[in-house]
Short mmCIF file of C-alpha atoms in Angstrom, two decimals:
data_model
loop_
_atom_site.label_atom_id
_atom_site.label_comp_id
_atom_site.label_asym_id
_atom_site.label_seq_id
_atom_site.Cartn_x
_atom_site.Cartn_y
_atom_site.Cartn_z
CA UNK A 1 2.73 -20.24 -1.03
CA UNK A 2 2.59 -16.54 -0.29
CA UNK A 3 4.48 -15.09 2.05
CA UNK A 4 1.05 -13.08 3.57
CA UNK A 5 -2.26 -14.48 2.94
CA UNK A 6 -5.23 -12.69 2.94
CA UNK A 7 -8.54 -13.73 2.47
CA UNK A 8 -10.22 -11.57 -0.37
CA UNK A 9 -13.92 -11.61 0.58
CA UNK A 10 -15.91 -9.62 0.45
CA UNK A 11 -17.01 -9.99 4.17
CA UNK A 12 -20.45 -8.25 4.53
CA UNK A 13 -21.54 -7.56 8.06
CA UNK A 14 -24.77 -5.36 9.67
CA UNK A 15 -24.06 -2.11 10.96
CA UNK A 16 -22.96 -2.11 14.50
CA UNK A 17 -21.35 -5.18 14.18
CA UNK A 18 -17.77 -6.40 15.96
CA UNK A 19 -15.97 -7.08 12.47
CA UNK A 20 -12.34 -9.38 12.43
CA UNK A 21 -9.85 -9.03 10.16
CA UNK A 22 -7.13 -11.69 9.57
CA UNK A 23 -3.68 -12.46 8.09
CA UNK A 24 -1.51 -14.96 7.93
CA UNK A 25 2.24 -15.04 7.27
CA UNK A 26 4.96 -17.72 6.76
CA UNK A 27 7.72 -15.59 7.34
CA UNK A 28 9.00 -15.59 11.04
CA UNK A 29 11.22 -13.05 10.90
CA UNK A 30 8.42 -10.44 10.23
CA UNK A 31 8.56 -7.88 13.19
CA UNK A 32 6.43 -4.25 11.97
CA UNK A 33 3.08 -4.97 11.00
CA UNK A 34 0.81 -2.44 9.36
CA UNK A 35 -3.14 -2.15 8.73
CA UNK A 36 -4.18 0.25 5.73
CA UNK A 37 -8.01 1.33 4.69
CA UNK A 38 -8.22 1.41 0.98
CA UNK A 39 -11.62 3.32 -0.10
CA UNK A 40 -12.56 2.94 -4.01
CA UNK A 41 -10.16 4.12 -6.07
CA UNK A 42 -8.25 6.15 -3.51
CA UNK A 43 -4.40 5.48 -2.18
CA UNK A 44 -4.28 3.52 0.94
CA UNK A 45 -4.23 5.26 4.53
CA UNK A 46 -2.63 3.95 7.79
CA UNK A 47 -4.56 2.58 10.36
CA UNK A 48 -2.95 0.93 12.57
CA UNK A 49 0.83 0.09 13.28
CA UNK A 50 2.30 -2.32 15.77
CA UNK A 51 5.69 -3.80 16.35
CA UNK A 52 6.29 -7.35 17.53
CA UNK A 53 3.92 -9.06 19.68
CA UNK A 54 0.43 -7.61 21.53
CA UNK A 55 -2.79 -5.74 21.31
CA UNK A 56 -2.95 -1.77 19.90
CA UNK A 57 -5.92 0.01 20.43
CA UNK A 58 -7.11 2.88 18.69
CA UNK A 59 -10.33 4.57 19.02
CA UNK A 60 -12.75 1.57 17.99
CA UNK A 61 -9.98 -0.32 16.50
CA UNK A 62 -7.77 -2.96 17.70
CA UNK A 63 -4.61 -4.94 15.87
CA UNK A 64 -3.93 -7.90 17.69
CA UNK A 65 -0.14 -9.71 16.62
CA UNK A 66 0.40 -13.62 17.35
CA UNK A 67 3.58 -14.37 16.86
CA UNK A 68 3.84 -17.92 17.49
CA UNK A 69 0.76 -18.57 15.46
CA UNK A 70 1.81 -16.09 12.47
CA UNK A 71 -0.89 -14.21 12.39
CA UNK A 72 -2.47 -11.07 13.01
CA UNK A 73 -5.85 -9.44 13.44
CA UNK A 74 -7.93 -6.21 13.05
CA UNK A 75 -11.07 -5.76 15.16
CA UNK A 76 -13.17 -2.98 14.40
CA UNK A 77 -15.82 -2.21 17.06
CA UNK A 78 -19.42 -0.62 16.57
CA UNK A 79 -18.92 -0.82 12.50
CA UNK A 80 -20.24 2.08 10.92
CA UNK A 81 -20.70 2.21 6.62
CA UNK A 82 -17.90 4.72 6.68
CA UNK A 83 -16.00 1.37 7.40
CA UNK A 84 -17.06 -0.02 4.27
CA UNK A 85 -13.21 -0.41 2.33
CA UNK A 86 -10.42 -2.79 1.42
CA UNK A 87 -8.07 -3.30 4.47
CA UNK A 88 -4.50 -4.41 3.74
CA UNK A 89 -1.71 -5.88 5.86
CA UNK A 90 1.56 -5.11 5.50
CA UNK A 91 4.90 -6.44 7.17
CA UNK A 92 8.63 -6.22 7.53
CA UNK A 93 11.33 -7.77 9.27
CA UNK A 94 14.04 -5.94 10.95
CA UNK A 95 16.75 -6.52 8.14
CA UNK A 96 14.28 -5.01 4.89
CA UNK A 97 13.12 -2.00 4.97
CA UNK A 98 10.32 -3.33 2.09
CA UNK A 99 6.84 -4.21 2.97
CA UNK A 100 5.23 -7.67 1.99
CA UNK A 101 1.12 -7.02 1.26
CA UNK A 102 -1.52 -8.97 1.65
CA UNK A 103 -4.47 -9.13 -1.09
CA UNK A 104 -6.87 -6.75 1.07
CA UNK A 105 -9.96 -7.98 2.41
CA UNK A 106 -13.25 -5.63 0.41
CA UNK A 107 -15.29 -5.31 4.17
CA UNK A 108 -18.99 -4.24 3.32
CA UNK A 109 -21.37 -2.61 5.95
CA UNK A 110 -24.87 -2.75 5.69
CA UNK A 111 -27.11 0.15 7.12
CA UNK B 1 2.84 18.76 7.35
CA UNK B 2 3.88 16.29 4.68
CA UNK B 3 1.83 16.33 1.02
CA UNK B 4 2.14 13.49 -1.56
CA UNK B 5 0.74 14.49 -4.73
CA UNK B 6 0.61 12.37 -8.32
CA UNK B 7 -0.58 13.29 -11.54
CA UNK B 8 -2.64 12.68 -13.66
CA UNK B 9 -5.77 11.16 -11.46
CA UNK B 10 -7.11 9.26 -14.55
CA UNK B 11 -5.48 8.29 -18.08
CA UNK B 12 -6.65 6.58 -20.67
CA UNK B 13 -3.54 5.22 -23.25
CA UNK B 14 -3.34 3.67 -26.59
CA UNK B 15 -1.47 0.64 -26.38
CA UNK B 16 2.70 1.50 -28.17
CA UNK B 17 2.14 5.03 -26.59
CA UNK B 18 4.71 6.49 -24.01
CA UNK B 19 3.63 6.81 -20.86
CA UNK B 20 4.62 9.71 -18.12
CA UNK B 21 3.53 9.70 -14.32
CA UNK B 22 5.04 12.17 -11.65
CA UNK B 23 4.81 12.31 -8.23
CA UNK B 24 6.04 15.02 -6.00
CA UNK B 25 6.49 14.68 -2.21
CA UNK B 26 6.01 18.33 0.03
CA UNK B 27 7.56 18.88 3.66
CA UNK B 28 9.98 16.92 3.58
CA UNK B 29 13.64 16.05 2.24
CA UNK B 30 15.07 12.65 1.12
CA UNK B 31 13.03 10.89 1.41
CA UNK B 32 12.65 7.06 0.22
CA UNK B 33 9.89 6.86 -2.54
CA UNK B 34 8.19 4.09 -4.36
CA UNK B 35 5.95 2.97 -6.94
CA UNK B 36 3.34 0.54 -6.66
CA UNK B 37 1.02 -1.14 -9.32
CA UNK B 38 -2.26 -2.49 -8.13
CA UNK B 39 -4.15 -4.86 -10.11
CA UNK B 40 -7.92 -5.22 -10.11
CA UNK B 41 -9.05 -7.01 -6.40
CA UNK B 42 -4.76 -7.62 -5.87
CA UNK B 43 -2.27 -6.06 -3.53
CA UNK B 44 0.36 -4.18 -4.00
CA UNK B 45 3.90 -5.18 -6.50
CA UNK B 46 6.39 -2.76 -5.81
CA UNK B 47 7.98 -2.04 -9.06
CA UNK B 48 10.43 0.56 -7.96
CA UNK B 49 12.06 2.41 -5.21
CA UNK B 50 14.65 5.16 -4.52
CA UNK B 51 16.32 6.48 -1.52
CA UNK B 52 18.06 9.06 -2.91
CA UNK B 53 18.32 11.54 -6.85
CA UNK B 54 19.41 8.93 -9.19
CA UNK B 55 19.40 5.97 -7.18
CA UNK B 56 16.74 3.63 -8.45
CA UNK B 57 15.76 0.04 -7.74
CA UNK B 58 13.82 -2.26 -9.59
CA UNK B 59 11.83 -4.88 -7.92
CA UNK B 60 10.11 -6.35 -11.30
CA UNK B 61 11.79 -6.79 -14.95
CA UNK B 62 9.24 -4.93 -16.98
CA UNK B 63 8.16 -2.38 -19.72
CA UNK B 64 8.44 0.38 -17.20
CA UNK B 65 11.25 2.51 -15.89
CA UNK B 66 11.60 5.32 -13.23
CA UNK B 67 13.77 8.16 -12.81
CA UNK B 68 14.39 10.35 -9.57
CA UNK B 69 15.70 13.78 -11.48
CA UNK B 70 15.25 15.83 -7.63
CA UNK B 71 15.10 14.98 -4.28
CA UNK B 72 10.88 15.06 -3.81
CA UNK B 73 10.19 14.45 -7.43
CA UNK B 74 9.53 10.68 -8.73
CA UNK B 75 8.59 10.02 -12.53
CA UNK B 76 7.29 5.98 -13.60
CA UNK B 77 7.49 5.83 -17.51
CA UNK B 78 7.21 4.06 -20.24
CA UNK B 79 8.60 3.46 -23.80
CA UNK B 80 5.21 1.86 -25.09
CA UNK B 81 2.78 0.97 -23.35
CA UNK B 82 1.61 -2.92 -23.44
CA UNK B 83 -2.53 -3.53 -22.39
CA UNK B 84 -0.95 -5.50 -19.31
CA UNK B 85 0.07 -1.94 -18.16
CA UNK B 86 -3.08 -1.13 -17.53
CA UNK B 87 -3.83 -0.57 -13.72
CA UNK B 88 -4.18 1.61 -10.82
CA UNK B 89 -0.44 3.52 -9.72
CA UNK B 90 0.30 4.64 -6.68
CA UNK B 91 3.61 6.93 -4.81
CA UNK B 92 4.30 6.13 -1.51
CA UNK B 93 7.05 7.79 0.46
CA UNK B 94 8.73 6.68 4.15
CA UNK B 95 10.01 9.05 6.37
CA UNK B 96 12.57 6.72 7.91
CA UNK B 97 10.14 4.49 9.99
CA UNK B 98 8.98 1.19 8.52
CA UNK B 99 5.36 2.82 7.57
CA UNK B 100 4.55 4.04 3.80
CA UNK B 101 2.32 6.93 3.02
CA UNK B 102 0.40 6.78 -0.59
CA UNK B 103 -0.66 9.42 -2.43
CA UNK B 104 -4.24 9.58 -4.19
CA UNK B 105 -2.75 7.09 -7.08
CA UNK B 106 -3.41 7.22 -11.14
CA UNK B 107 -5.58 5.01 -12.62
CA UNK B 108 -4.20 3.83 -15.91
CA UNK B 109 -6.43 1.90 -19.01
CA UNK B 110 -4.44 0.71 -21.99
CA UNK B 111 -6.69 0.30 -24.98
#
């Protein structure tokens, strides 16, 4: 089993759309957890970054952390076809300084 | 601000041939760098990392090696090159927080 599982899609939604992302993680000493937006062929970019527990909003995006469930979320309001990307999760516990990926999830909007 | 630059964007490699990639971090001193391969549709494998000139750490026994010759220079080489090489490289570097910031990667095909 992986350590953070990520579901691949792709996950195709309409334009406007509330759009969830999900991972999960067996590792319950992860405590920094980490959204990135991968376009095509470009280097990943931060998104969001949240440590322990709770909700972070940004702008039309929110990372949600459940610790007791092992799993975390990214909600992306009023989806726009800039959206359209891979989004990866990341993770670290307090004693490794090294980040444990998910797969990405390929998120298409439609116009 | 801080920069993150890698070179070349694209390269296309016999398979036996050497193989060279540089990346060179701007604004900023010691930091920790690391390379990352990314596979078709996969995450992120960290193959190395370094948090200092000279100090490298492998994460995965492989045909590649990297070298740290100054303090916001990182190099990812190769003896020769195997098709399994092929793949899309990216340099991250972390200020001293838990996030990692890529740079705009190099997309590698072995032939």
């Amino acid at each position: 089993q992986k350590e953070v599982e990520q579901d691949p899609g792709p996950l195709s939604v309409p334009e406007g759309a509330i759009v969830s992302l999900n991972c999960t993680y067996s590792n319950s000493a992860f405590q920094y957890f980490m959204w990135y937006r991968q376009y095509s062929r470009k280097g990943p970019e931060l998104l969001m970054y949240t440590y322990s527990s709770g909700n972070k909003e940004d702008g039309r995006f929110t990372a949600q952390v459940d610790k007791s469930s092992k799993y975390i979320s990214l909600f992306i309001r009023d989806s726009q076809p800039s959206d359209s990307a891979t989004y990866l999760c990341a993770m670290s516990a307090d004693s490794n300084y090294q980040l444990i990926w998910g797969a990405g999830t390929k998120l298409i909007i439609k116009p | 601000s801080q920069t993150i630059h890698q070179w070349p964007a694209t390269l296309v490699q016999p398979v036996g041939s050497p193989l060279s990639l540089e990346c060179t971090v701007e604004g900023t001193s010691n930091p920790n760098l690391y390379w990352y391969r990314q596979a078709a549709g996969r995450g992120l494998q960290l193959l190395f990392y370094s948090v200092g000139i000279g100090q490298i750490s492998s994460e995965v026994p492989q045909n590649l090696s990297a070298s740290r010759p100054q303090d916001r220079q990182f190099i990812l080489s190769s003896k020769k090159l195997l098709l399994s090489d092929s793949g899309f490289y990216l340099c991250a570097w972390r200020p001293g927080g838990r996030t990692q910031y890529f740079g705009p990667g190099t997309r590698l095909t072995v032939l």
